[in-house]
Amino acid sequence: MTTPRLAPHRQSQTNKKKRGWKLPTLIVIVVALFAAYLYGQNYYSYDSSMDRAIKVLDSRSADKYSQNLTWSDTDKKLTKSEVSPLVKYIKTGATKSDIERMLKSSAYNVQVKKTGNRFLVFPKYQIVVTPINLKVYTNHSGLKVTANDETIIKDSDDDEAAIVKHQAPGYYEFEAKGDVDGDTYKGTDTEVVANKSNAEINLYAYKTSSSSSSSSSKSKLTKSDADALLTNMSSLLSKVGAKDSSSYSSDVTASDVFVDGSSNKAYTDFTEMISNNKTKSKRTAESINFGPIDVQDVKSTGKKTADVTFKIKEDFNYSSDTDPDKHTSGTLTQTFLLKAHVKYDKDESKWLVDSIDSDQKKLSDSDNVK
């Protein structure tokens, strides 16, 4: 009996065909994944993240800032209102190099930092903002205080500072204004706030108008009058000691404070001290602030003369820009007890500083430069 011949089994050829296209497909997938990995490594790298961050800040756009800036403590995005001070600061003239230096340093409270990972394998870098608490001092109670046109204090207290929490670093324009005992007071200050978790703002309001008669001022200098005069002096000196003309705003002139205006020896002594510390000292100060004033005693020495004993605080502010080797920054704060000799100017109908004793007494010295 003849055994029938079976037809060739074709299933094995089909399997071979299936196995034949799996390997190229697998290679394509592996290559694609590897290319994606290389792209991700480059896109999410520190250098690429830094380039994107610089473009964001250089846009000077509150919209882009609020979309990309994150609080360091909450991991939440900043609002348009919250980024306003930083936008103002960048708009004052920061270059791309300035922005890059800012983002690479911890000295400005805004920095590119690694905060986690993306897709498990790539680093996650974000523009992180460290919040600052503003400690605002005023020399009069009952004033409304604004920062960049937003109310931060409705009713100031001259006995204690008001704490304004969780603010972004940047450029702040402060104003204190209000009526006290029938007199109108107003004070302004401009500050670049950064490089700290707490910032002290000394806002000095001086009398701009009065409903009371000036006849009493002719016969006797009151403690309130002395405080107003010396507060004007501290505002004037802070303007002289500012980083630049746009960093501090004050309408007070030397003629508003001193006998003979800018020729007065007390005034020239102050300005010379400021100039030496800003230009000639071994470590130059970026700016010097004066105040607040604390009047200790007012003593009449004649019909139109008086002596005023007062405390004054002087802040010498140092930035890393003035110390390129160590990159230190901070504030040296000193408090002095001084005596001013003042006289009443009949023609100007106001009290003016005639001289200040040179034998000043240093009461305190605090240095947080690091």
CSV table of C-alpha atoms in Angstrom, one decimal:
chain,number,residue,atom,x,y,z
A,1,MET,CA,0.0,0.0,0.0
A,2,THR,CA,1.4,3.4,-1.0
A,3,THR,CA,1.6,6.0,1.7
A,4,PRO,CA,0.0,9.3,0.5
A,5,ARG,CA,2.4,12.3,0.3
A,6,LEU,CA,1.4,15.2,2.4
A,7,ALA,CA,1.4,18.8,1.2
A,8,PRO,CA,4.1,21.0,2.8
A,9,HIS,CA,2.9,22.7,5.9
A,10,ARG,CA,3.0,26.5,5.2
A,11,GLN,CA,2.3,27.7,8.8
A,12,SER,CA,6.0,27.7,9.7
A,13,GLN,CA,6.7,30.1,6.8
A,14,THR,CA,4.0,32.5,8.1
A,15,ASN,CA,5.6,32.4,11.6
A,16,LYS,CA,9.0,33.1,10.0
A,17,LYS,CA,7.5,36.2,8.3
A,18,LYS,CA,6.0,37.4,11.6
A,19,ARG,CA,9.2,36.9,13.4
A,20,GLY,CA,11.0,38.6,10.5
A,21,TRP,CA,9.5,42.1,11.0
A,22,LYS,CA,9.5,42.2,14.8
A,23,LEU,CA,13.2,42.8,15.2
A,24,PRO,CA,13.4,45.9,12.9
A,25,THR,CA,10.3,47.3,14.7
A,26,LEU,CA,11.9,46.8,18.1
A,27,ILE,CA,15.1,48.5,16.9
A,28,VAL,CA,13.1,51.5,15.7
A,29,ILE,CA,11.3,51.7,19.0
A,30,VAL,CA,14.6,51.5,21.0
A,31,VAL,CA,16.2,54.1,18.8
A,32,ALA,CA,13.1,56.4,19.2
A,33,LEU,CA,13.2,56.0,22.9
A,34,PHE,CA,16.9,56.7,23.1
A,35,ALA,CA,16.5,59.8,20.9
A,36,ALA,CA,13.6,60.9,23.2
A,37,TYR,CA,15.8,60.3,26.2
A,38,LEU,CA,18.7,62.4,24.7
A,39,TYR,CA,16.3,65.1,23.8
A,40,GLY,CA,14.8,65.1,27.3
A,41,GLN,CA,18.3,65.1,28.9
A,42,ASN,CA,19.1,68.3,26.9
A,43,TYR,CA,15.7,70.0,27.2
A,44,TYR,CA,15.4,69.5,31.0
A,45,SER,CA,19.1,70.1,31.7
A,46,TYR,CA,20.1,72.9,34.1
A,47,ASP,CA,21.6,74.9,31.2
A,48,SER,CA,18.5,74.7,29.0
A,49,SER,CA,16.2,75.4,32.0
A,50,MET,CA,18.4,78.4,32.9
A,51,ASP,CA,18.1,79.8,29.3
A,52,ARG,CA,14.3,79.5,29.4
A,53,ALA,CA,14.2,81.1,32.8
A,54,ILE,CA,16.3,84.1,31.6
A,55,LYS,CA,13.8,84.5,28.7
A,56,VAL,CA,10.9,84.5,31.1
A,57,LEU,CA,12.3,87.2,33.4
A,58,ASP,CA,13.7,89.2,30.4
A,59,SER,CA,10.1,89.3,29.0
A,60,ARG,CA,9.2,91.8,31.8
A,61,SER,CA,5.7,90.4,31.6
A,62,ALA,CA,3.6,89.8,34.7
A,63,ASP,CA,1.6,87.2,32.7
A,64,LYS,CA,4.7,85.1,32.0
A,65,TYR,CA,6.1,85.6,35.5
A,66,SER,CA,2.9,84.4,37.1
A,67,GLN,CA,2.9,81.3,34.8
A,68,ASN,CA,6.4,80.3,35.6
A,69,LEU,CA,7.4,81.6,39.1
A,70,THR,CA,6.8,79.3,42.1
A,71,TRP,CA,6.9,80.0,45.9
A,72,SER,CA,9.6,78.1,47.6
A,73,ASP,CA,7.5,77.2,50.6
A,74,THR,CA,4.1,76.3,49.0
A,75,ASP,CA,5.1,75.3,45.5
A,76,LYS,CA,2.2,77.5,44.3
A,77,LYS,CA,2.5,79.8,41.3
A,78,LEU,CA,2.7,83.6,42.1
A,79,THR,CA,-0.2,85.8,41.1
A,80,LYS,CA,0.2,88.8,38.8
A,81,SER,CA,-0.1,91.1,41.9
A,82,GLU,CA,2.6,89.1,43.7
A,83,VAL,CA,5.1,89.3,40.9
A,84,SER,CA,4.6,93.1,40.5
A,85,PRO,CA,7.7,94.1,42.6
A,86,LEU,CA,10.0,91.8,40.7
A,87,VAL,CA,8.7,93.0,37.3
A,88,LYS,CA,9.3,96.6,38.4
A,89,TYR,CA,12.8,95.7,39.5
A,90,ILE,CA,13.7,94.1,36.1
A,91,LYS,CA,12.2,97.0,34.3
A,92,THR,CA,14.5,99.4,36.1
A,93,GLY,CA,17.3,98.4,33.7
A,94,ALA,CA,18.4,94.8,34.4
A,95,THR,CA,20.3,93.2,31.5
A,96,LYS,CA,20.3,89.5,30.6
A,97,SER,CA,23.6,89.2,32.3
A,98,ASP,CA,22.1,90.7,35.5
A,99,ILE,CA,19.2,88.3,35.3
A,100,GLU,CA,21.4,85.3,34.8
A,101,ARG,CA,23.6,86.3,37.8
A,102,MET,CA,20.4,86.8,39.8
A,103,LEU,CA,19.0,83.3,38.9
A,104,LYS,CA,22.3,81.6,39.7
A,105,SER,CA,22.7,83.2,43.1
A,106,SER,CA,20.8,83.0,46.3
A,107,ALA,CA,21.3,86.7,47.0
A,108,TYR,CA,18.1,87.9,45.3
A,109,ASN,CA,15.5,85.5,46.7
A,110,VAL,CA,14.8,84.3,43.1
A,111,GLN,CA,16.7,81.3,41.7
A,112,VAL,CA,16.6,78.4,39.3
A,113,LYS,CA,16.5,75.3,41.5
A,114,LYS,CA,15.9,71.6,41.1
A,115,THR,CA,12.6,70.7,42.8
A,116,GLY,CA,12.1,67.1,41.7
A,117,ASN,CA,12.0,65.0,38.5
A,118,ARG,CA,10.0,64.8,35.3
A,119,PHE,CA,9.0,61.5,33.9
A,120,LEU,CA,11.0,59.9,36.8
A,121,VAL,CA,14.3,60.3,34.9
A,122,PHE,CA,14.7,63.9,34.0
A,123,PRO,CA,15.5,66.7,36.5
A,124,LYS,CA,12.8,69.3,37.2
A,125,TYR,CA,14.1,72.9,37.4
A,126,GLN,CA,11.8,75.8,38.4
A,127,ILE,CA,12.1,79.5,39.0
A,128,VAL,CA,11.7,79.5,42.8
A,129,VAL,CA,10.9,82.6,44.8
A,130,THR,CA,11.8,82.8,48.5
A,131,PRO,CA,9.2,85.0,50.3
A,132,ILE,CA,10.2,88.0,52.3
A,133,ASN,CA,8.4,89.5,55.4
A,134,LEU,CA,8.4,93.3,55.4
A,135,LYS,CA,8.8,94.9,58.8
A,136,VAL,CA,7.5,98.5,58.3
A,137,TYR,CA,8.2,101.3,60.8
A,138,THR,CA,6.5,104.7,60.7
A,139,ASN,CA,7.2,107.7,62.8
A,140,HIS,CA,3.6,108.6,63.2
A,141,SER,CA,0.4,106.6,64.1
A,142,GLY,CA,-2.7,106.8,62.1
A,143,LEU,CA,-1.2,106.7,58.7
A,144,LYS,CA,-2.2,104.6,55.7
A,145,VAL,CA,0.8,102.9,54.1
A,146,THR,CA,0.9,101.7,50.5
A,147,ALA,CA,3.4,99.6,48.6
A,148,ASN,CA,3.3,99.9,44.8
A,149,ASP,CA,-0.1,101.6,45.1
A,150,GLU,CA,-1.6,98.7,47.2
A,151,THR,CA,-2.6,99.3,50.8
A,152,ILE,CA,-0.5,97.2,53.2
A,153,ILE,CA,-1.3,99.1,56.4
A,154,LYS,CA,-4.6,100.8,57.1
A,155,ASP,CA,-3.6,102.4,60.4
A,156,SER,CA,0.0,102.7,61.4
A,157,ASP,CA,1.4,102.5,64.9
A,158,ASP,CA,4.6,104.4,65.7
A,159,ASP,CA,5.2,102.2,68.8
A,160,GLU,CA,5.7,99.0,66.8
A,161,ALA,CA,6.4,97.7,63.4
A,162,ALA,CA,3.7,96.3,61.1
A,163,ILE,CA,4.6,92.9,59.6
A,164,VAL,CA,3.6,92.4,56.0
A,165,LYS,CA,4.2,88.7,55.3
A,166,HIS,CA,5.1,86.7,52.3
A,167,GLN,CA,6.1,89.3,49.7
A,168,ALA,CA,8.2,88.8,46.6
A,169,PRO,CA,11.6,90.4,46.2
A,170,GLY,CA,11.9,93.4,44.0
A,171,TYR,CA,11.3,97.2,43.7
A,172,TYR,CA,8.9,98.7,46.2
A,173,GLU,CA,7.6,102.3,46.3
A,174,PHE,CA,6.2,103.0,49.7
A,175,GLU,CA,4.0,105.9,50.8
A,176,ALA,CA,2.7,106.8,54.2
A,177,LYS,CA,0.0,109.5,54.4
A,178,GLY,CA,-2.6,110.7,56.8
A,179,ASP,CA,-3.8,113.4,59.2
A,180,VAL,CA,-2.5,113.5,62.8
A,181,ASP,CA,-3.9,116.0,65.2
A,182,GLY,CA,-5.1,118.3,62.4
A,183,ASP,CA,-1.8,118.2,60.6
A,184,THR,CA,-1.3,116.3,57.3
A,185,TYR,CA,1.8,114.1,57.1
A,186,LYS,CA,3.2,112.3,54.0
A,187,GLY,CA,6.4,110.3,53.5
A,188,THR,CA,7.7,108.2,50.6
A,189,ASP,CA,10.5,105.7,50.3
A,190,THR,CA,11.8,103.5,47.5
A,191,GLU,CA,13.5,100.2,48.3
A,192,VAL,CA,14.9,97.2,46.4
A,193,VAL,CA,14.1,94.3,48.7
A,194,ALA,CA,16.1,91.1,48.4
A,195,ASN,CA,18.7,88.9,49.9
A,196,LYS,CA,16.9,88.3,53.2
A,197,SER,CA,13.9,86.6,54.8
A,198,ASN,CA,13.0,89.8,56.7
A,199,ALA,CA,13.4,93.4,55.5
A,200,GLU,CA,13.1,96.5,57.6
A,201,ILE,CA,11.5,99.5,56.0
A,202,ASN,CA,11.7,102.8,57.8
A,203,LEU,CA,9.1,105.1,56.4
A,204,TYR,CA,9.3,108.7,57.6
A,205,ALA,CA,6.3,111.0,57.1
A,206,TYR,CA,6.8,114.7,57.5
A,207,LYS,CA,4.3,117.5,57.9
A,208,THR,CA,3.0,118.9,54.6
A,209,SER,CA,0.3,121.2,56.0
A,210,SER,CA,-1.1,122.3,59.3
A,211,SER,CA,-4.4,123.5,60.5
A,212,SER,CA,-2.9,125.0,63.7
A,213,SER,CA,-1.5,128.5,64.2
A,214,SER,CA,2.3,128.9,63.9
A,215,SER,CA,2.4,131.5,66.7
A,216,SER,CA,3.3,128.8,69.3
A,217,SER,CA,6.2,127.7,67.2
A,218,LYS,CA,7.7,131.1,67.3
A,219,SER,CA,7.8,131.1,71.1
A,220,LYS,CA,8.6,127.5,71.9
A,221,LEU,CA,9.7,124.4,70.1
A,222,THR,CA,7.5,121.4,70.9
A,223,LYS,CA,8.6,117.8,70.8
A,224,SER,CA,6.3,117.3,67.9
A,225,ASP,CA,7.9,120.2,66.0
A,226,ALA,CA,11.4,118.8,66.8
A,227,ASP,CA,10.4,115.3,65.6
A,228,ALA,CA,9.0,116.7,62.3
A,229,LEU,CA,12.2,118.8,61.7
A,230,LEU,CA,14.6,115.9,62.4
A,231,THR,CA,12.4,113.4,60.5
A,232,ASN,CA,12.8,115.8,57.5
A,233,MET,CA,16.6,115.7,58.1
A,234,SER,CA,16.7,111.9,58.1
A,235,SER,CA,14.6,111.9,54.9
A,236,LEU,CA,17.0,114.3,53.3
A,237,LEU,CA,20.1,112.4,54.4
A,238,SER,CA,18.6,109.1,53.2
A,239,LYS,CA,18.1,110.7,49.8
A,240,VAL,CA,21.8,111.7,49.7
A,241,GLY,CA,22.8,108.2,50.8
A,242,ALA,CA,20.6,106.4,48.3
A,243,LYS,CA,22.1,104.0,45.7
A,244,ASP,CA,21.1,106.4,42.9
A,245,SER,CA,18.6,109.2,42.3
A,246,SER,CA,15.8,106.8,41.4
A,247,SER,CA,16.2,104.7,44.5
A,248,TYR,CA,14.8,107.2,47.0
A,249,SER,CA,12.1,109.8,46.6
A,250,SER,CA,11.9,112.9,48.9
A,251,ASP,CA,10.8,116.4,48.4
A,252,VAL,CA,12.9,117.7,51.3
A,253,THR,CA,15.8,120.0,50.5
A,254,ALA,CA,18.7,121.2,52.7
A,255,SER,CA,17.0,124.7,53.0
A,256,ASP,CA,14.0,123.0,54.6
A,257,VAL,CA,16.1,121.6,57.4
A,258,PHE,CA,19.3,123.5,57.9
A,259,VAL,CA,20.2,127.2,58.5
A,260,ASP,CA,22.1,128.3,55.4
A,261,GLY,CA,20.9,125.2,53.6
A,262,SER,CA,23.6,123.1,51.9
A,263,SER,CA,26.3,125.4,53.3
A,264,ASN,CA,25.5,124.4,56.8
A,265,LYS,CA,28.4,122.6,58.5
A,266,ALA,CA,26.3,119.9,60.1
A,267,TYR,CA,24.9,119.1,56.6
A,268,THR,CA,28.3,119.1,54.9
A,269,ASP,CA,29.7,116.9,57.7
A,270,PHE,CA,26.9,114.4,57.1
A,271,THR,CA,27.3,114.5,53.3
A,272,GLU,CA,31.1,114.0,53.6
A,273,MET,CA,30.6,111.0,55.8
A,274,ILE,CA,28.1,109.5,53.3
A,275,SER,CA,30.4,110.1,50.4
A,276,ASN,CA,33.4,108.6,52.2
A,277,ASN,CA,31.5,105.4,53.0
A,278,LYS,CA,30.1,105.1,49.5
A,279,THR,CA,33.3,105.8,47.6
A,280,LYS,CA,36.4,105.7,49.7
A,281,SER,CA,36.0,103.1,52.4
A,282,LYS,CA,37.7,99.7,52.2
A,283,ARG,CA,34.3,98.2,51.8
A,284,THR,CA,32.0,100.7,50.2
A,285,ALA,CA,28.3,100.8,51.1
A,286,GLU,CA,25.7,100.6,48.3
A,287,SER,CA,23.4,102.9,50.2
A,288,ILE,CA,23.0,104.5,53.6
A,289,ASN,CA,19.6,105.0,55.3
A,290,PHE,CA,18.9,107.4,58.2
A,291,GLY,CA,16.2,107.1,60.9
A,292,PRO,CA,13.9,106.6,62.5
A,293,ILE,CA,14.3,109.6,64.8
A,294,ASP,CA,13.5,109.3,68.5
A,295,VAL,CA,13.4,112.7,70.3
A,296,GLN,CA,14.6,112.3,73.9
A,297,ASP,CA,14.5,115.9,75.1
A,298,VAL,CA,13.7,119.4,74.0
A,299,LYS,CA,15.1,122.3,76.0
A,300,SER,CA,14.5,126.0,75.3
A,301,THR,CA,17.7,128.0,75.3
A,302,GLY,CA,16.2,131.4,74.3
A,303,LYS,CA,13.2,133.0,72.7
A,304,LYS,CA,14.0,131.6,69.3
A,305,THR,CA,16.5,128.8,70.1
A,306,ALA,CA,16.4,125.3,71.6
A,307,ASP,CA,18.5,122.2,72.0
A,308,VAL,CA,17.1,118.8,70.9
A,309,THR,CA,18.6,115.5,72.2
A,310,PHE,CA,17.7,112.7,69.9
A,311,LYS,CA,18.5,109.1,68.8
A,312,ILE,CA,19.1,108.3,65.1
A,313,LYS,CA,19.6,105.0,63.5
A,314,GLU,CA,22.0,104.7,60.5
A,315,ASP,CA,21.9,101.6,58.2
A,316,PHE,CA,24.9,101.0,56.0
A,317,ASN,CA,23.8,98.6,53.3
A,318,TYR,CA,26.3,96.4,51.5
A,319,SER,CA,25.7,94.2,48.5
A,320,SER,CA,27.7,91.4,46.9
A,321,ASP,CA,28.5,93.8,44.0
A,322,THR,CA,30.8,95.7,46.4
A,323,ASP,CA,32.6,92.5,47.5
A,324,PRO,CA,33.3,90.5,44.3
A,325,ASP,CA,35.7,88.1,46.1
A,326,LYS,CA,33.6,87.1,49.1
A,327,HIS,CA,30.1,87.9,47.7
A,328,THR,CA,28.9,89.0,51.1
A,329,SER,CA,26.0,91.3,51.7
A,330,GLY,CA,23.9,92.7,54.6
A,331,THR,CA,23.5,95.7,56.8
A,332,LEU,CA,25.5,97.4,59.4
A,333,THR,CA,23.2,99.2,61.8
A,334,GLN,CA,24.4,101.8,64.3
A,335,THR,CA,22.3,104.0,66.7
A,336,PHE,CA,23.7,107.3,67.9
A,337,LEU,CA,22.6,109.9,70.5
A,338,LEU,CA,23.1,113.4,69.2
A,339,LYS,CA,22.2,117.0,70.3
A,340,ALA,CA,21.0,119.5,67.7
A,341,HIS,CA,21.0,123.3,68.3
A,342,VAL,CA,18.0,124.7,66.4
A,343,LYS,CA,16.7,128.2,65.9
A,344,TYR,CA,13.5,129.8,64.6
A,345,ASP,CA,13.7,131.5,61.2
A,346,LYS,CA,11.2,134.4,61.2
A,347,ASP,CA,11.4,134.9,57.5
A,348,GLU,CA,10.7,131.3,56.7
A,349,SER,CA,8.3,130.8,59.7
A,350,LYS,CA,9.9,127.5,60.7
A,351,TRP,CA,12.5,125.9,62.9
A,352,LEU,CA,15.8,124.9,61.4
A,353,VAL,CA,18.9,123.0,62.5
A,354,ASP,CA,21.8,125.5,63.2
A,355,SER,CA,24.4,122.9,64.3
A,356,ILE,CA,24.9,119.4,65.7
A,357,ASP,CA,27.4,118.6,68.5
A,358,SER,CA,30.3,116.5,67.2
A,359,ASP,CA,30.6,114.5,70.4
A,360,GLN,CA,28.1,111.9,69.4
A,361,LYS,CA,27.5,108.8,71.5
A,362,LYS,CA,27.2,105.4,69.9
A,363,LEU,CA,24.4,103.5,71.6
A,364,SER,CA,24.3,100.2,69.6
A,365,ASP,CA,26.0,98.4,66.7
A,366,SER,CA,24.6,95.5,64.8
A,367,ASP,CA,26.3,93.8,61.9
A,368,ASN,CA,24.6,91.1,59.8
A,369,VAL,CA,26.9,91.3,56.8
A,370,LYS,CA,27.7,87.8,55.6
